mmCIF file of C-alpha atoms and ligand atoms in Angstrom:
data_model
loop_
_atom_site.group_PDB
_atom_site.id
_atom_site.type_symbol
_atom_site.label_atom_id
_atom_site.label_comp_id
_atom_site.label_asym_id
_atom_site.label_seq_id
_atom_site.Cartn_x
_atom_site.Cartn_y
_atom_site.Cartn_z
ATOM 1 C CA MET A 508 9.426 55.497 25.724
ATOM 2 C CA LYS A 509 11.995 55.554 22.532
ATOM 3 C CA VAL A 510 14.248 52.643 21.754
ATOM 4 C CA LEU A 511 17.863 53.605 22.097
ATOM 5 C CA LEU A 512 19.630 50.425 21.476
ATOM 6 C CA THR A 513 17.752 47.166 19.881
ATOM 7 C CA GLU A 514 18.410 43.809 21.316
ATOM 8 C CA GLU A 515 20.799 43.204 18.446
ATOM 9 C CA GLU A 516 22.825 46.246 18.850
ATOM 10 C CA LEU A 517 23.407 45.741 22.804
ATOM 11 C CA LYS A 518 24.307 42.058 21.902
ATOM 12 C CA GLN A 519 27.000 43.140 19.417
ATOM 13 C CA GLY A 520 28.353 45.964 21.697
ATOM 14 C CA VAL A 521 28.702 43.611 24.578
ATOM 15 C CA ALA A 522 30.539 40.976 22.406
ATOM 16 C CA LYS A 523 32.882 43.678 21.377
ATOM 17 C CA MET A 524 33.443 44.634 25.132
ATOM 18 C CA ALA A 525 33.836 41.050 26.036
ATOM 19 C CA THR A 526 36.661 40.632 23.253
ATOM 20 C CA SER A 527 38.451 43.613 24.752
ATOM 21 C CA ILE A 528 38.216 42.216 28.393
ATOM 22 C CA SER A 529 39.482 38.781 26.870
ATOM 23 C CA GLU A 530 42.708 40.432 25.306
ATOM 24 C CA CYS A 531 43.279 42.260 28.247
ATOM 25 C CA TYR A 532 43.335 39.354 30.776
ATOM 26 C CA ALA A 533 44.297 36.701 28.327
ATOM 27 C CA ASN A 534 44.794 33.664 30.654
ATOM 28 C CA GLY A 535 43.315 34.850 33.477
ATOM 29 C CA PRO A 536 42.201 34.115 36.400
ATOM 30 C CA LEU A 537 39.718 37.046 36.744
ATOM 31 C CA THR A 538 37.500 38.006 39.487
ATOM 32 C CA ILE A 539 34.283 39.765 38.131
ATOM 33 C CA ILE A 540 32.592 41.775 40.467
ATOM 34 C CA GLY A 541 29.027 42.793 39.310
ATOM 35 C CA ILE A 542 27.505 46.001 40.956
ATOM 36 C CA LEU A 543 23.803 45.050 42.036
ATOM 37 C CA THR A 544 21.402 45.409 40.863
ATOM 38 C CA GLY A 545 21.742 46.832 37.557
ATOM 39 C CA SER A 546 24.496 44.906 36.136
ATOM 40 C CA VAL A 547 22.622 41.559 36.435
ATOM 41 C CA VAL A 548 21.728 41.079 32.805
ATOM 42 C CA LEU A 549 25.204 42.514 31.525
ATOM 43 C CA MET A 550 26.898 40.223 33.892
ATOM 44 C CA ALA A 551 24.993 37.034 32.700
ATOM 45 C CA ASP A 552 25.852 38.125 28.886
ATOM 46 C CA VAL A 553 29.571 38.938 29.553
ATOM 47 C CA ILE A 554 30.674 36.026 31.420
ATOM 48 C CA ARG A 555 29.378 33.449 29.053
ATOM 49 C CA LEU A 556 31.539 35.288 26.482
ATOM 50 C CA LEU A 557 34.914 34.832 28.553
ATOM 51 C CA GLU A 558 36.975 31.713 28.458
ATOM 52 C CA MET A 559 39.620 32.450 30.833
ATOM 53 C CA PRO A 560 39.321 31.074 34.421
ATOM 54 C CA LEU A 561 36.817 33.203 36.043
ATOM 55 C CA ARG A 562 35.206 33.862 39.520
ATOM 56 C CA VAL A 563 32.179 35.768 39.837
ATOM 57 C CA GLY A 564 31.036 37.936 42.824
ATOM 58 C CA VAL A 565 28.545 40.728 43.634
ATOM 59 C CA LEU A 566 28.266 43.667 45.737
ATOM 60 C CA GLN A 567 25.375 46.116 45.921
ATOM 61 C CA ALA A 568 25.706 50.022 45.651
ATOM 62 C CA ARG A 569 22.564 52.223 45.835
ATOM 63 C CA SER A 570 22.234 55.774 45.433
ATOM 64 C CA TYR A 571 18.625 56.424 44.131
ATOM 65 C CA HIS A 572 16.043 56.599 46.791
ATOM 66 C CA GLY A 573 12.423 56.471 46.169
ATOM 67 C CA ALA A 574 10.638 58.354 43.398
ATOM 68 C CA THR A 575 13.496 60.045 41.840
ATOM 69 C CA THR A 576 16.078 60.207 39.055
ATOM 70 C CA THR A 577 18.468 62.252 41.082
ATOM 71 C CA ARG A 578 21.202 60.739 43.461
ATOM 72 C CA GLY A 579 21.011 60.209 47.269
ATOM 73 C CA PRO A 580 23.850 59.168 49.457
ATOM 74 C CA LEU A 581 25.559 56.247 48.277
ATOM 75 C CA ILE A 582 25.133 52.969 50.163
ATOM 76 C CA ILE A 583 27.657 50.172 49.560
ATOM 77 C CA ASN A 584 26.835 46.556 50.752
ATOM 78 C CA ASP A 585 30.059 44.333 50.260
ATOM 79 C CA GLU A 586 28.807 41.336 52.324
ATOM 80 C CA LEU A 587 28.570 39.056 49.449
ATOM 81 C CA MET A 588 32.098 39.844 48.045
ATOM 82 C CA PRO A 589 34.505 36.679 47.631
ATOM 83 C CA ASP A 590 37.997 37.102 48.841
ATOM 84 C CA ILE A 591 39.936 39.248 46.331
ATOM 85 C CA GLU A 592 43.149 39.740 47.861
ATOM 86 C CA ASP A 593 46.013 39.512 45.102
ATOM 87 C CA ARG A 594 43.633 38.743 42.353
ATOM 88 C CA ASP A 595 42.819 40.575 39.249
ATOM 89 C CA VAL A 596 39.262 42.215 39.626
ATOM 90 C CA LEU A 597 36.994 43.799 37.236
ATOM 91 C CA LEU A 598 34.068 45.577 38.292
ATOM 92 C CA LEU A 599 31.039 45.633 36.150
ATOM 93 C CA ASP A 600 28.426 48.050 36.065
ATOM 94 C CA ASP A 601 25.231 49.099 34.112
ATOM 95 C CA ILE A 602 25.956 52.736 33.790
ATOM 96 C CA PHE A 603 28.411 55.367 34.193
ATOM 97 C CA ASP A 604 26.557 58.676 34.959
ATOM 98 C CA THR A 605 28.426 61.202 37.337
ATOM 99 C CA GLY A 606 30.740 58.302 38.049
ATOM 100 C CA HIS A 607 30.555 58.539 42.037
ATOM 101 C CA THR A 608 29.372 55.032 42.425
ATOM 102 C CA LEU A 609 32.305 53.619 40.439
ATOM 103 C CA LYS A 610 34.758 55.754 42.154
ATOM 104 C CA GLU A 611 33.541 55.020 45.689
ATOM 105 C CA VAL A 612 33.102 51.276 44.843
ATOM 106 C CA GLU A 613 36.638 51.128 43.470
ATOM 107 C CA ALA A 614 38.160 53.018 46.636
ATOM 108 C CA ARG A 615 36.333 50.281 48.896
ATOM 109 C CA ILE A 616 37.845 47.539 46.653
ATOM 110 C CA ARG A 617 41.251 48.897 46.940
ATOM 111 C CA LYS A 618 41.185 48.579 50.666
ATOM 112 C CA LEU A 619 40.940 44.612 50.281
ATOM 113 C CA ASN A 620 44.216 44.422 48.522
ATOM 114 C CA PRO A 621 43.783 43.265 45.125
ATOM 115 C CA ALA A 622 46.496 42.872 42.684
ATOM 116 C CA THR A 623 44.823 45.072 40.038
ATOM 117 C CA VAL A 624 41.298 46.747 39.685
ATOM 118 C CA ARG A 625 39.926 47.672 36.379
ATOM 119 C CA SER A 626 35.964 48.584 35.501
ATOM 120 C CA ALA A 627 33.682 48.070 32.505
ATOM 121 C CA VAL A 628 30.342 49.606 32.079
ATOM 122 C CA LEU A 629 27.675 49.014 29.340
ATOM 123 C CA LEU A 630 26.857 52.743 28.882
ATOM 124 C CA TYR A 631 28.678 55.883 29.373
ATOM 125 C CA LYS A 632 26.283 59.136 29.587
ATOM 126 C CA GLU A 633 27.947 62.122 27.802
ATOM 127 C CA GLY A 634 28.766 65.071 29.538
ATOM 128 C CA ARG A 635 27.763 64.143 33.159
ATOM 129 C CA GLN A 636 30.971 63.118 34.576
ATOM 130 C CA GLU A 637 32.023 64.806 37.977
ATOM 131 C CA VAL A 638 34.975 62.513 38.956
ATOM 132 C CA ALA A 639 38.339 61.932 37.251
ATOM 133 C CA THR A 640 37.837 58.032 37.280
ATOM 134 C CA VAL A 641 37.356 56.737 33.640
ATOM 135 C CA PRO A 642 35.684 53.104 33.096
ATOM 136 C CA ASP A 643 38.630 50.955 31.202
ATOM 137 C CA PHE A 644 35.816 49.306 29.223
ATOM 138 C CA ILE A 645 32.979 50.929 27.731
ATOM 139 C CA GLY A 646 30.253 49.083 25.498
ATOM 140 C CA PHE A 647 28.119 52.430 24.305
ATOM 141 C CA ASN A 648 28.534 56.217 24.882
ATOM 142 C CA ILE A 649 24.800 57.466 25.003
ATOM 143 C CA PRO A 650 23.461 61.279 25.086
ATOM 144 C CA ASP A 651 22.045 62.645 28.443
ATOM 145 C CA GLU A 652 18.747 60.859 28.876
ATOM 146 C CA PHE A 653 17.141 58.770 31.482
ATOM 147 C CA VAL A 654 17.522 55.139 30.243
ATOM 148 C CA VAL A 655 15.832 51.807 31.375
ATOM 149 C CA GLY A 656 15.938 48.097 30.037
ATOM 150 C CA TYR A 657 18.520 45.529 30.009
ATOM 151 C CA GLY A 658 19.044 45.703 33.801
ATOM 152 C CA LEU A 659 18.436 49.322 34.214
ATOM 153 C CA ASP A 660 15.341 50.625 36.274
ATOM 154 C CA TYR A 661 13.121 53.353 36.857
ATOM 155 C CA GLU A 662 11.888 52.710 40.500
ATOM 156 C CA ASP A 663 12.724 49.091 40.322
ATOM 157 C CA ALA A 664 10.522 48.822 36.933
ATOM 158 C CA TYR A 665 11.757 47.983 33.451
ATOM 159 C CA ARG A 666 14.993 45.908 34.253
ATOM 160 C CA ASN A 667 13.248 43.039 32.109
ATOM 161 C CA LEU A 668 13.119 44.586 28.924
ATOM 162 C CA PRO A 669 15.571 43.176 26.419
ATOM 163 C CA TYR A 670 16.388 46.602 24.973
ATOM 164 C CA LEU A 671 17.453 49.968 25.878
ATOM 165 C CA ALA A 672 14.821 52.677 25.848
ATOM 166 C CA ALA A 673 14.975 56.262 27.003
ATOM 167 C CA LEU A 674 12.284 57.600 29.383
ATOM 168 C CA GLU A 675 10.683 60.772 27.937
ATOM 169 C CA LYS A 676 9.254 63.429 30.218
ATOM 170 C CA GLU A 677 5.890 61.949 29.969
ATOM 171 C CA ASP A 678 6.634 58.790 31.130
ATOM 172 C CA LEU A 679 8.250 60.209 34.126
ATOM 173 C CA ALA A 680 5.339 62.358 34.772
ATOM 174 C CA ALA A 681 2.937 59.520 34.336
ATOM 175 C CA ALA A 682 4.878 57.283 36.734
ATOM 176 C CA ALA A 683 4.776 60.044 39.200
ATOM 177 C CA ASP A 684 0.921 60.310 38.853
ATOM 178 C CA GLN A 685 0.498 56.595 39.067
ATOM 179 C CA LYS A 686 2.503 56.720 42.502
ATOM 180 C CA ASN A 687 0.208 59.619 43.695
ATOM 181 C CA THR A 688 -2.989 57.903 43.101
HETATM 182 P P1 IMP B 81 26.504 57.419 39.011
HETATM 183 O O1 IMP B 81 27.219 57.247 40.546
HETATM 184 O O2 IMP B 81 26.192 58.845 38.801
HETATM 185 O O3 IMP B 81 27.616 57.087 37.881
HETATM 186 O O4 IMP B 81 25.382 56.692 38.761
HETATM 187 C C1 IMP B 81 25.418 55.205 38.717
HETATM 188 C C2 IMP B 81 24.268 54.624 38.989
HETATM 189 O O5 IMP B 81 23.241 55.348 38.928
HETATM 190 C C3 IMP B 81 24.214 53.369 38.115
HETATM 191 O O6 IMP B 81 24.663 52.363 38.577
HETATM 192 C C4 IMP B 81 22.655 53.320 37.792
HETATM 193 O O7 IMP B 81 22.204 52.277 38.721
HETATM 194 C C5 IMP B 81 22.066 54.575 38.152
HETATM 195 N N1 IMP B 81 21.835 55.351 36.730
HETATM 196 C C6 IMP B 81 22.232 56.612 36.510
HETATM 197 N N2 IMP B 81 21.773 56.910 35.227
HETATM 198 C C7 IMP B 81 20.779 55.977 35.196
HETATM 199 C C8 IMP B 81 19.677 55.890 34.044
HETATM 200 O O8 IMP B 81 19.701 56.610 33.014
HETATM 201 N N3 IMP B 81 18.914 54.812 34.264
HETATM 202 C C9 IMP B 81 18.645 54.039 35.131
HETATM 203 N N4 IMP B 81 19.704 54.029 36.255
HETATM 204 C C10 IMP B 81 20.659 55.250 36.090
HETATM 205 MG MG1 MG B 82 23.128 50.648 39.668
#
């Protein structure tokens, strides 16, 4: 694994994004909806940097199934969502890769009649976009590599790393081998 963003770099990028969010929503109130599970670490850090009146909710979106770094069909579970009718909503996700997740989640959210919907992602993977949707707030642009840590996982592991690391081909192969033994 190679470190892509250190703990300190993440902290600075998240602080910068939180400042932009604060400027955009000024006095609030704001409803932040974190997309589980990858956004948990980002969400905990971002909300503590915001001072406007704030509500927090979550929904789950899953597109990877089993031992893979490629997408499967997207499953959205919005049972834990608060009422967002006429509210300003900010969707929070760990990473924007192809963009399908954010696009579909945004469409689902809009059906619940919020006043506004914007989105913020910690990471934007360059050269991977397959949809027209663009996040309103971006922490970092990163190269096209599979990354873990700071909430992001590979098969549910590594979410607890305080830094962001790129998995190398050997790491992916080793993980696959381990699974097969
Ligand atoms: P998208 O729908 O292709 O934009 O993928 C978004 C989701 O895929 C994110 O919320 C992540 O859960 C997952 N994902 C995409 N790239 C990575 C990665 O490099 N590491 C870990 N998870 C990723
Ligand atoms: Mg995710």
